[in-house]
XYZ file of C-alpha atoms in Angstrom:
567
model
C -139.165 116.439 -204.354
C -135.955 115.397 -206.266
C -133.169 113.200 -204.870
C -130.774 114.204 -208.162
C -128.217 115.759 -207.267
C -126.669 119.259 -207.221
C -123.609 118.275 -205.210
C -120.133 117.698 -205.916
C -119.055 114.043 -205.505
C -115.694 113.693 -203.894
C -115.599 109.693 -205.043
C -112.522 107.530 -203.093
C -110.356 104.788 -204.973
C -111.589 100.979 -204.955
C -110.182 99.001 -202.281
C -110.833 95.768 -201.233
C -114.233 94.731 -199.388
C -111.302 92.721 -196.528
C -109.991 96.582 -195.653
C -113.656 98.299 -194.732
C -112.953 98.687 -191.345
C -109.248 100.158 -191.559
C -110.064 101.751 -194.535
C -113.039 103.807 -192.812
C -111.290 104.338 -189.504
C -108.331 105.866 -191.429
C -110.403 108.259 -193.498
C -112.641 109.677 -190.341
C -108.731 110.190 -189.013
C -109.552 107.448 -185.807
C -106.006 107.091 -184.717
C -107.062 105.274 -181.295
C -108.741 102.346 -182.971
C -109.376 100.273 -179.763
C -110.971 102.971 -178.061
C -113.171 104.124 -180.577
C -114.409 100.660 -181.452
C -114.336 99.762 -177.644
C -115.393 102.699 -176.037
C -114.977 102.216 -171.830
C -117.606 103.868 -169.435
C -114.335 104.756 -167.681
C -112.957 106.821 -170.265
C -115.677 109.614 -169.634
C -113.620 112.194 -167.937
C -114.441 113.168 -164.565
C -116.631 115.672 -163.198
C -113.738 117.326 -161.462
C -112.369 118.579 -164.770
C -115.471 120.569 -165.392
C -115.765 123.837 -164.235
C -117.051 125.336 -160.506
C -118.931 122.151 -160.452
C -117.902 121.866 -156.923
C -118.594 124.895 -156.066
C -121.977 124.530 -157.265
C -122.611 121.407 -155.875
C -122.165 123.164 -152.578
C -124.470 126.039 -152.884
C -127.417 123.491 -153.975
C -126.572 121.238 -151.168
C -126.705 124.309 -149.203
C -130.082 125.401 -149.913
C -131.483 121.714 -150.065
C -130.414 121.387 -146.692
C -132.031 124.894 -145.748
C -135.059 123.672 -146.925
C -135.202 126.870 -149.739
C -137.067 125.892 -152.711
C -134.987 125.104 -155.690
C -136.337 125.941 -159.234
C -134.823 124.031 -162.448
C -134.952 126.804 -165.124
C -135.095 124.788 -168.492
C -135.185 125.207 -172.015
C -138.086 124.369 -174.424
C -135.956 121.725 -176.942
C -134.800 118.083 -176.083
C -131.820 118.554 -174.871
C -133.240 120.850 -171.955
C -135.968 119.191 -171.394
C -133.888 115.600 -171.004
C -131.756 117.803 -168.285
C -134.457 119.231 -166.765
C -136.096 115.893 -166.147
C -132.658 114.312 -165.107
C -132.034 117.058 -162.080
C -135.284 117.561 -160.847
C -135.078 113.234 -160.516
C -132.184 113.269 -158.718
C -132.322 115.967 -156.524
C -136.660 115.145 -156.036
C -135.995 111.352 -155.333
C -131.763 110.340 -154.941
C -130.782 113.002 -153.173
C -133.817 113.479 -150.961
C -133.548 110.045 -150.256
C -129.534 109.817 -149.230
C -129.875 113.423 -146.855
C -133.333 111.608 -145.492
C -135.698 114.892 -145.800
C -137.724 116.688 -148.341
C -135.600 118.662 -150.835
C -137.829 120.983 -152.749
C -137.464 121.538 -156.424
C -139.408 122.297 -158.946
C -139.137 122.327 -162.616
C -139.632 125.422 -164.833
C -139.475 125.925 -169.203
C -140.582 128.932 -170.437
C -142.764 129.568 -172.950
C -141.092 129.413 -176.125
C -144.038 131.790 -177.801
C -144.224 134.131 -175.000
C -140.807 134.452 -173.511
C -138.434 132.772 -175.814
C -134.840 131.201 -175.134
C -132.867 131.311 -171.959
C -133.453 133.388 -169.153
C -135.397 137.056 -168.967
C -136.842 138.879 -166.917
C -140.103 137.515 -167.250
C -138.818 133.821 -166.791
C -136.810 135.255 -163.856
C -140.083 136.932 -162.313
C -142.137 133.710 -162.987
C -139.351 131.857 -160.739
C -139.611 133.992 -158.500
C -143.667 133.644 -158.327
C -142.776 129.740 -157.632
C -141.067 130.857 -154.541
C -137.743 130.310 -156.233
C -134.568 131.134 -153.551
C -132.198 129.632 -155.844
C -132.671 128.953 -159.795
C -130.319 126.306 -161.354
C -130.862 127.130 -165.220
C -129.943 124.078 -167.644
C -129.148 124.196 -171.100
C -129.303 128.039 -170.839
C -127.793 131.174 -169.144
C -123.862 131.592 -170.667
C -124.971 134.827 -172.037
C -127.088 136.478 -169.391
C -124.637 137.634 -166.989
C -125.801 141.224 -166.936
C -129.543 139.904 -166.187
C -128.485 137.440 -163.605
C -126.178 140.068 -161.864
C -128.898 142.670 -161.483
C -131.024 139.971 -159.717
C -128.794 138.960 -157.568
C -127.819 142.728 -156.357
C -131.294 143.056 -155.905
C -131.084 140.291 -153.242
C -134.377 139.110 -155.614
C -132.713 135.271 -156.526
C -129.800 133.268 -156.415
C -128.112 131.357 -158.953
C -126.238 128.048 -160.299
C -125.787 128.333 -164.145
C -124.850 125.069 -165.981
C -125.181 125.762 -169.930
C -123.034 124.370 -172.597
C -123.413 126.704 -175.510
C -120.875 129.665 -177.147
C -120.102 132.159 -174.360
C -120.214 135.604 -176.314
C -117.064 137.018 -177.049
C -114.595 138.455 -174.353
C -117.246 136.657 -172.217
C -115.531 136.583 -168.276
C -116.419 134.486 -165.177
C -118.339 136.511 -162.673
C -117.629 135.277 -159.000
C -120.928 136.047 -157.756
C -122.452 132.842 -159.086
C -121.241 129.565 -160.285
C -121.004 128.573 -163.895
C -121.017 125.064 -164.610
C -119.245 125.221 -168.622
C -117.108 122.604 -170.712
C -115.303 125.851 -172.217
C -114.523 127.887 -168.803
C -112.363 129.590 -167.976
C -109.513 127.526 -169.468
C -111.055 124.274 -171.254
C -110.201 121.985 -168.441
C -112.781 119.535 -169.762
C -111.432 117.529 -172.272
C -114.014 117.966 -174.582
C -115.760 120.802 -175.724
C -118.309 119.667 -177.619
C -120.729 118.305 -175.403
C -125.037 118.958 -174.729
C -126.413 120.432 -171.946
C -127.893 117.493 -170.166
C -124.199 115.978 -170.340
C -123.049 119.162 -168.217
C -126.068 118.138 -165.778
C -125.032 114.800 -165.712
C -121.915 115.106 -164.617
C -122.741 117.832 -162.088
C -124.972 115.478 -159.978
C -121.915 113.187 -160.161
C -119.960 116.421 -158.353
C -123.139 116.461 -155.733
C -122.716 112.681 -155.122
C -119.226 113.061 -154.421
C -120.164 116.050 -152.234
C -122.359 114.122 -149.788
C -120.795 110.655 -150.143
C -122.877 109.351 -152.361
C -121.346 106.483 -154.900
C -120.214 109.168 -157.925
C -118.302 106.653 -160.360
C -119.698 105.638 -163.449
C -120.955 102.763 -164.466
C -122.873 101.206 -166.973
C -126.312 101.612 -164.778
C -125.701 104.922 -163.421
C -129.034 106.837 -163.731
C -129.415 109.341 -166.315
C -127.232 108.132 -169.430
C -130.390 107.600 -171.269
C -131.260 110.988 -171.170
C -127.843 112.033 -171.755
C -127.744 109.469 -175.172
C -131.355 110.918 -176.071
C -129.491 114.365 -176.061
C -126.346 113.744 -177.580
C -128.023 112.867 -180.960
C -131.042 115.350 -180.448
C -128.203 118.045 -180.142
C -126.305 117.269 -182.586
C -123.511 116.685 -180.948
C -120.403 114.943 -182.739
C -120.218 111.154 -182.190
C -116.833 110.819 -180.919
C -114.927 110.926 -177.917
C -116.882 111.277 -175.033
C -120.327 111.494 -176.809
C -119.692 108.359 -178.180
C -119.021 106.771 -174.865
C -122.411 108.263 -173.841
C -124.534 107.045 -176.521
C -122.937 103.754 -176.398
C -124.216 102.952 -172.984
C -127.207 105.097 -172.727
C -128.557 103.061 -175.726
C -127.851 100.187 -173.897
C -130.365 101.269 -170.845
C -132.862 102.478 -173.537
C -132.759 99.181 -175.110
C -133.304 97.604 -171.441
C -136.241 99.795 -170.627
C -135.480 100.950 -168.160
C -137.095 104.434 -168.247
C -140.756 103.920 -168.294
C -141.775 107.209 -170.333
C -139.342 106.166 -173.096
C -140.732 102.656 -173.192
C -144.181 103.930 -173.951
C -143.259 106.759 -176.155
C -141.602 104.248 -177.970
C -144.452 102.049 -178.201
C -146.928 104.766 -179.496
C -144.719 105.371 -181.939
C -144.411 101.612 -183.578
C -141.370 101.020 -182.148
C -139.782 98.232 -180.277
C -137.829 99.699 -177.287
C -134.928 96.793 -177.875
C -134.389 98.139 -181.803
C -133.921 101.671 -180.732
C -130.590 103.186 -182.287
C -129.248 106.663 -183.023
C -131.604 106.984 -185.999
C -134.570 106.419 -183.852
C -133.264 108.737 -181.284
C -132.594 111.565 -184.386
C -136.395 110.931 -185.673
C -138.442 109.169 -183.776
C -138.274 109.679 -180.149
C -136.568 113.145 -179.990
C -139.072 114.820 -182.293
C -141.546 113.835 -180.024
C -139.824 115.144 -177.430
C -139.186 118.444 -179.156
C -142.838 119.043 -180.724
C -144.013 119.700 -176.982
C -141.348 122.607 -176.960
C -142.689 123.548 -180.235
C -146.173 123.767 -179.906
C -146.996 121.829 -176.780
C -145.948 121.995 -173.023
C -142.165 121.093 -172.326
C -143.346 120.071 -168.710
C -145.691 117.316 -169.956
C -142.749 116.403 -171.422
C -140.855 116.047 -168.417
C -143.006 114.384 -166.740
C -142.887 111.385 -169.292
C -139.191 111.228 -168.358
C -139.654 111.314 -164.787
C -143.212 109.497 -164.083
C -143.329 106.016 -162.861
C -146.645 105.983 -163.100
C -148.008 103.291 -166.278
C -151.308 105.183 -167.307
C -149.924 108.908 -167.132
C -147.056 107.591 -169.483
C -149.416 106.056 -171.715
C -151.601 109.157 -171.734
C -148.657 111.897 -172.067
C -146.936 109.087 -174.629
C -150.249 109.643 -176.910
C -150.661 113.516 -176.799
C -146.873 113.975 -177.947
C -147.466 111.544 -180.812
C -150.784 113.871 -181.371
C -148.868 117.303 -181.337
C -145.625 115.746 -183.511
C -148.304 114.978 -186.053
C -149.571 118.582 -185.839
C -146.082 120.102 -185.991
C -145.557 118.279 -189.281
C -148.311 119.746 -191.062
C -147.834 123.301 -189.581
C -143.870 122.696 -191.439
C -145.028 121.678 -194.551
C -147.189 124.569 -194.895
C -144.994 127.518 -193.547
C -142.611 125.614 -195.724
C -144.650 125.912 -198.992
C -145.077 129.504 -197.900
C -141.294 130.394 -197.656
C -140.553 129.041 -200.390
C -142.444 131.579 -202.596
C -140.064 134.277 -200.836
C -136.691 132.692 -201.594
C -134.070 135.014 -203.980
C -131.894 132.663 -205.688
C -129.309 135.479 -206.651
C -128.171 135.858 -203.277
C -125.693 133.525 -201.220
C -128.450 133.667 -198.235
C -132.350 133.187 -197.227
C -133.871 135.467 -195.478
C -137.760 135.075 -195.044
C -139.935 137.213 -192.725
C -143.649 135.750 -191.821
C -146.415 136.973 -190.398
C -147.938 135.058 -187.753
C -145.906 131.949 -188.268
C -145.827 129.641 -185.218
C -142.644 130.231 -183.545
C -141.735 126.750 -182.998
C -142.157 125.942 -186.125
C -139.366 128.327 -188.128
C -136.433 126.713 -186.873
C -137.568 123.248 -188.731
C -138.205 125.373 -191.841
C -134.888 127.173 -191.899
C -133.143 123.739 -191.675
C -135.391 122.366 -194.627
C -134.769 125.121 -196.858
C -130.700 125.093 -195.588
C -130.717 121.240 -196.771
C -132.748 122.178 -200.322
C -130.685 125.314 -200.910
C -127.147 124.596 -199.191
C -127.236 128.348 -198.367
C -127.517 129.987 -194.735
C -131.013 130.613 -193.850
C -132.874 132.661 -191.324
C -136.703 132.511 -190.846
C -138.249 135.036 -188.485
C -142.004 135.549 -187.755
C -143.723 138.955 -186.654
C -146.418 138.022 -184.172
C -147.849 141.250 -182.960
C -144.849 143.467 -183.650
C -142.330 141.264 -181.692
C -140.144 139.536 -184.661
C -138.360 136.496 -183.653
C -136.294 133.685 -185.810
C -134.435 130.771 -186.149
C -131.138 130.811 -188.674
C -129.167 127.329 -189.723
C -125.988 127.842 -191.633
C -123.750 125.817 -193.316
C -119.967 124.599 -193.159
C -117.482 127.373 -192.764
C -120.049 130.309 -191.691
C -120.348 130.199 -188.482
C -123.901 132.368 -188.192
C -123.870 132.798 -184.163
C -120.268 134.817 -185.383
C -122.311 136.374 -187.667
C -124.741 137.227 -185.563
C -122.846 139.083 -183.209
C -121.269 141.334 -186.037
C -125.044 142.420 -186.557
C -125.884 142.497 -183.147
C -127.268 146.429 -182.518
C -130.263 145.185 -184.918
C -131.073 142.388 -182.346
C -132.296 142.194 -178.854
C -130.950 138.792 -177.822
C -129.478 135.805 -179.319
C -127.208 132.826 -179.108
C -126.221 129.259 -180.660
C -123.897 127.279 -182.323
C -122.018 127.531 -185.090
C -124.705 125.800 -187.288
C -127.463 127.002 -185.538
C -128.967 129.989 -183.285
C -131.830 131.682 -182.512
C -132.449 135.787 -182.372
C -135.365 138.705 -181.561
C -134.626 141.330 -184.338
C -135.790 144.786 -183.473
C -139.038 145.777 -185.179
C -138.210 149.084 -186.719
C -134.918 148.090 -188.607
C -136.004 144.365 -189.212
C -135.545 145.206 -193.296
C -132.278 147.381 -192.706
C -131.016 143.945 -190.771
C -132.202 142.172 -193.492
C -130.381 143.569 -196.227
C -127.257 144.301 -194.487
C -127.070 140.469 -193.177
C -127.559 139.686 -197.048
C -125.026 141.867 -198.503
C -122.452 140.399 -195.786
C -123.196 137.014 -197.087
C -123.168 137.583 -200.538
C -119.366 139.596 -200.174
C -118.371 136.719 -197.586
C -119.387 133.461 -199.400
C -118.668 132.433 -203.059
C -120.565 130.120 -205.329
C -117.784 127.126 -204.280
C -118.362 127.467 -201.019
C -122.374 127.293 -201.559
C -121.221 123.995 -203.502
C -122.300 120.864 -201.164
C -119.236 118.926 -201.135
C -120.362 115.170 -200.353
C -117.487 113.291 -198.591
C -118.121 109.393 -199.941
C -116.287 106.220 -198.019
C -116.458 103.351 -200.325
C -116.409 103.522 -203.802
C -117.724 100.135 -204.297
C -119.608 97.551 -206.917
C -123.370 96.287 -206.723
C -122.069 92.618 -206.280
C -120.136 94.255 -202.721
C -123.667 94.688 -201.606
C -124.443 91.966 -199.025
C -124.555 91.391 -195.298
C -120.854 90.640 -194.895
C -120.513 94.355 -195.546
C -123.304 95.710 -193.635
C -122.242 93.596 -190.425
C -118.369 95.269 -191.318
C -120.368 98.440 -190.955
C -121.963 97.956 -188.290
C -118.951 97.800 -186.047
C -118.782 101.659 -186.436
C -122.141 102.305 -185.003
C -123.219 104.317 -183.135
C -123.948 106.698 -186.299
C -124.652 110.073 -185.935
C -123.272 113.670 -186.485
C -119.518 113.189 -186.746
C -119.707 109.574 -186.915
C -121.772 109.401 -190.118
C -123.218 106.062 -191.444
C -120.607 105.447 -194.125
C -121.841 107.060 -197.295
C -121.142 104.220 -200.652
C -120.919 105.016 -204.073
C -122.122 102.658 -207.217
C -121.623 104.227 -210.284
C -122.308 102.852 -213.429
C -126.015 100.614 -213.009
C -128.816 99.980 -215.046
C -132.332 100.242 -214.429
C -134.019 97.082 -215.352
C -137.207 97.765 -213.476
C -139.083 100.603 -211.699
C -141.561 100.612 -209.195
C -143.377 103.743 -207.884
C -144.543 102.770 -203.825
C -146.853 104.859 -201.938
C -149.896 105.968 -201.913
C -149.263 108.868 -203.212
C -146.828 107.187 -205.661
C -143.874 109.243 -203.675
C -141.405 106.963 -203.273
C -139.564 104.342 -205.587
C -137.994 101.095 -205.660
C -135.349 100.084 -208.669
C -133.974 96.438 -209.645
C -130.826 97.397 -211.104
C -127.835 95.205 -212.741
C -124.365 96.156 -211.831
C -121.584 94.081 -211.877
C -122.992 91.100 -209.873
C -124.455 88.284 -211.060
C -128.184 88.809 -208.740
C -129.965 92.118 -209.392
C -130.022 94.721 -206.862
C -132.891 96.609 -205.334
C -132.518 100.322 -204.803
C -135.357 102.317 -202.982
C -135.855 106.309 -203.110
C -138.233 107.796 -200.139
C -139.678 111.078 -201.009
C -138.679 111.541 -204.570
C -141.891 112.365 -206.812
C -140.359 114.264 -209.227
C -137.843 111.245 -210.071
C -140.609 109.100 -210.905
C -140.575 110.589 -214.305
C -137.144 111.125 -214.872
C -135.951 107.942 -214.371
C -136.773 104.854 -216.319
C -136.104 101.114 -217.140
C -132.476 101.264 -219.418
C -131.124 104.441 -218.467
C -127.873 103.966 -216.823
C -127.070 105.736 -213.070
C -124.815 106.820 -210.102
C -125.934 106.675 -206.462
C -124.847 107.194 -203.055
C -126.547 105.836 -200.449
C -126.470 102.847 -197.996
C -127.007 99.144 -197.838
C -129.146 97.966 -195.336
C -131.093 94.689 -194.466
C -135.345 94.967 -195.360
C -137.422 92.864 -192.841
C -140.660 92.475 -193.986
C -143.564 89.797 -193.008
C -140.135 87.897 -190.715
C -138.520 87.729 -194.540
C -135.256 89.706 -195.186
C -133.778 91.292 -198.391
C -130.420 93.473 -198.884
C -131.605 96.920 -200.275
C -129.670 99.975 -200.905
C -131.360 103.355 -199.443
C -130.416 105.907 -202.285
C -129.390 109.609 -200.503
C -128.839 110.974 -204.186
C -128.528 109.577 -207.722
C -127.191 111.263 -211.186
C -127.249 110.550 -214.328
C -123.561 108.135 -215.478
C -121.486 110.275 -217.479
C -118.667 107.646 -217.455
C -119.659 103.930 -219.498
């Protein structure tokens, strides 16, 4: 792998090192300076602006009270997992606890293999099996009025939807069920771009108010680890409310204060008190997500809801075991996709045989980041063809989707991201018609990564002053990006090849300060070669402080480097 780069560099003026702040609050266009910096718990809008939440705080109370058993339909990925857990808690253990009887609920994920995303009739009939009277789906649901109508006709189950992804066009509210949505039916929540387990979370706030239970928000309200954990899993954009979220639900991670965390975190070498966005991003949440991949979502769940010390410890282990397998399984359906990939045309699309299903949607992001192209990766396991797409800026592929919708059975997503079941018999028709729509839609400029820099700055800016200045941003994550620094114009003086598979590299360069500076490239084999002590380069990148045996160093983490053209 290569770290050069094929991008364009959209490079900013010099300031001065005094105006980071301003000068990075101005360019991510944060107006509200106080509140982005300061972000209040009491900020997050209220439950009450989100949609039939009352009403459906009333039908579960309703059948909690009737003693009817309650199932949690889930999804298989982080974010539904994390709501999942945080219902089934709070209804299992707060709620039971405030209306002093047994309220029973149980939690449910389908099988991402066997039944795939959101709800279907076999999920439906499995809830049913449970002795479901009422299913509250998270995460999921938006699209499956027709499904959910049809059961409820047949007097077979009763529903509370809460979901938080793209309704399907013309979508309407049906009255015979509530649906708990940031985007229905006119936008009244304030923000649109929230996760699933942040619809949950504020819809127990709407059943505390309900039964008089203490629904304001505070810093140690239950559940805004979860909500944090999803946030950044989801990829949800770091501002506004999100932000607020994160903010303080890093704040109980860092506390420990949810046992399952605390010992996922130690399996995985990581001291619960360092944990940040990044750790969250890859760490912790692709634990979470490899037992939705290849493992059991519920074991998951119950390392977010156990308070029980050895089960944590056990469940803490097996995840660490299974993200380990899910790695390998990607870098060899990977390698194999590769050998499939067209160059000529402005998208990927790669059908496997027998490829793991939770596997494809990792693949189709690698190949979207290596390529900079949309990409869909689908897998025929015994005649049933399902896949994963990942797009990139300005083509929005759940759109896209839709406009080739008679060659699929079901799908949904983001703009960035979806999922799909193709029908067998025209899976190459699809194929090629998908293609030719993306090669007449998208040009060679818009297949051109543009990469946004912040500071256009000199090696001698590199020190902790600056990396404390930007640090007052965090937290970083999708829409609130670590700021991205350009150094143009330094020499390699010395090169060091780390690993023990000589994959990565560290490089003492002289810029324009009077100390060298030590650059280090993860994953970047082929570079090893290319560059070499003299030649003069460009990177972007970021500074950051190196703690090693209690001793620390300033180091810049190179994202991409090229060749100067400009002495």
């Amino acid at each position: 792998m290569s770290l050069e780069s094929k991008s364009n560099w959209n490079i900013p003026e010099k300031i001065k090192e005094d105006n980071v702040v301003q000068h990075l609050l101005k360019k991510r266009g944060i107006e509200e300076e106080e509140k982005f910096l300061n972000p209040s718990i009491s900020d997050i809008p209220s439950h009450t602006n989100l949609y039939d939440s009352a009403k459906a705080a009333k039908k579960i109370l309703e059948y909690a009270r009737a003693g009817k058993k309650i199932v949690i339909h889930g999804d298989y990925d982080a974010d539904g997992i994390c709501a999942t857990s945080l219902l089934w808690n709070f209804l299992y253990r707060d709620l039971a606890t405030h209306l002093n009887m047994k309220v029973y609920v149980v939690p449910y994920i389908p099988s991402r293999v066997d039944q795939g995303y959101g709800l279907t009739e076999s999920s439906l009939n499995d809830v049913i099996t449970l002795g479901g009277d009422l299913l509250i789906s998270v995460d999921c649901g938006v699209r499956d009025r027709e499904l959910i109508e049809r059961y409820i006709d047949e007097g077979r189950l009763d529903f509370v939807i809460t979901d938080h992804h793209q309704p399907a066009e013309g979508f309407k509210v049906c009255k015979k069920y509530p649906l708990v949505h940031q985007m229905y039916p006119k936008h009244e929540y304030p923000q649109q771009e929230i996760c699933g387990t942040t619809v949950v979370f504020l819809l127990i706030q709407a059943i505390k108010a309900e039964v008089g239970m203490d629904a304001n928000i505070n810093a140690d309200t239950s559940g805004l680890d979860l909500v944090a954990l999803s946030t950044i899993t989801d990829l949800m954009p770091l501002v506004g409310v999100n932000r607020t979220f994160v903010k303080y639900g890093l704040k109980q991670i860092n506390e420990g204060k949810r046992l399952g965390l605390r010992m996922l975190a130690l399996r995985a070498g990581v001291e619960v008190k360092d944990i940040d966005t990044y750790h969250l991003g890859y760490v912790i949440g692709p634990r979470i997500n490899a037992a939705g991949r290849i493992g059991s979502p519920l074991e998951a769940v119950k390392l977010l809801v156990s308070n029980d010390e050895e089960q944590c410890k056990t469940i803490a282990n097996d995840l660490n075991n299974v993200n380990f397998s899910r790695q390998q399984m990607t870098m060899e359906i990977l390698e194999s996709a590769k050998k499939d990939v067209v160059d000529t045309d402005n998208m990927i699309f790669i059908v496997g045989q027998g490829w793991h299903e939770g596997i494809i949607g990792l693949v189709a992001g690698k190949l979207e980041e290596e390529y900079y192209k949309p990409v869909l990766v689908a897998t025929n396991n015994e005649g049933i063809i399902k896949g994963s797409a990942r797009s990139v800026k300005g083509f929005n592929i759940t759109q896209t989707l839709e406009k080739f919708s008679p060659y699929l059975e079901r799908f949904g997503g983001h703009e960035l991201a979806a999922g799909f079941t193709a029908k067998t018999k025209t899976i190459e028709e699809f194929r090629i018609e998908i293609i030719k729509y993306a090669n007449e839609s998208l040009d060679q400029n818009s297949l051109k990564k543009e990469v946004n820099i912040d500071l256009n700055l000199e090696s001698g800016n590199i020190d902790r002053s600056l990396i404390e200045k930007m640090k007052i941003l965090e937290p970083f994550g999708y829409g609130n990006s670590k700021p991205l620094v350009f150094l143009g114009n330094v020499i390699i003086v010395k090169k060091y090849p780390l690993g023990k598979d000589q994959s990565h590299l560290k490089l003492m360069v002289k810029g324009n300060g009077t100390e060298l500076l030590t650059l280090v490239l993860f994953n970047c084999f082929d570079d090893i070669q290319k560059l070499n002590e003299n030649d003069e380069i460009d990177v972007i990148g970021y500074p950051n402080i190196n703690v090693w045996n209690v001793n620390e160093t300033i180091q810049f983490q190179v994202k991409e480097w090229r060749f100067s053209t400009v002495n």
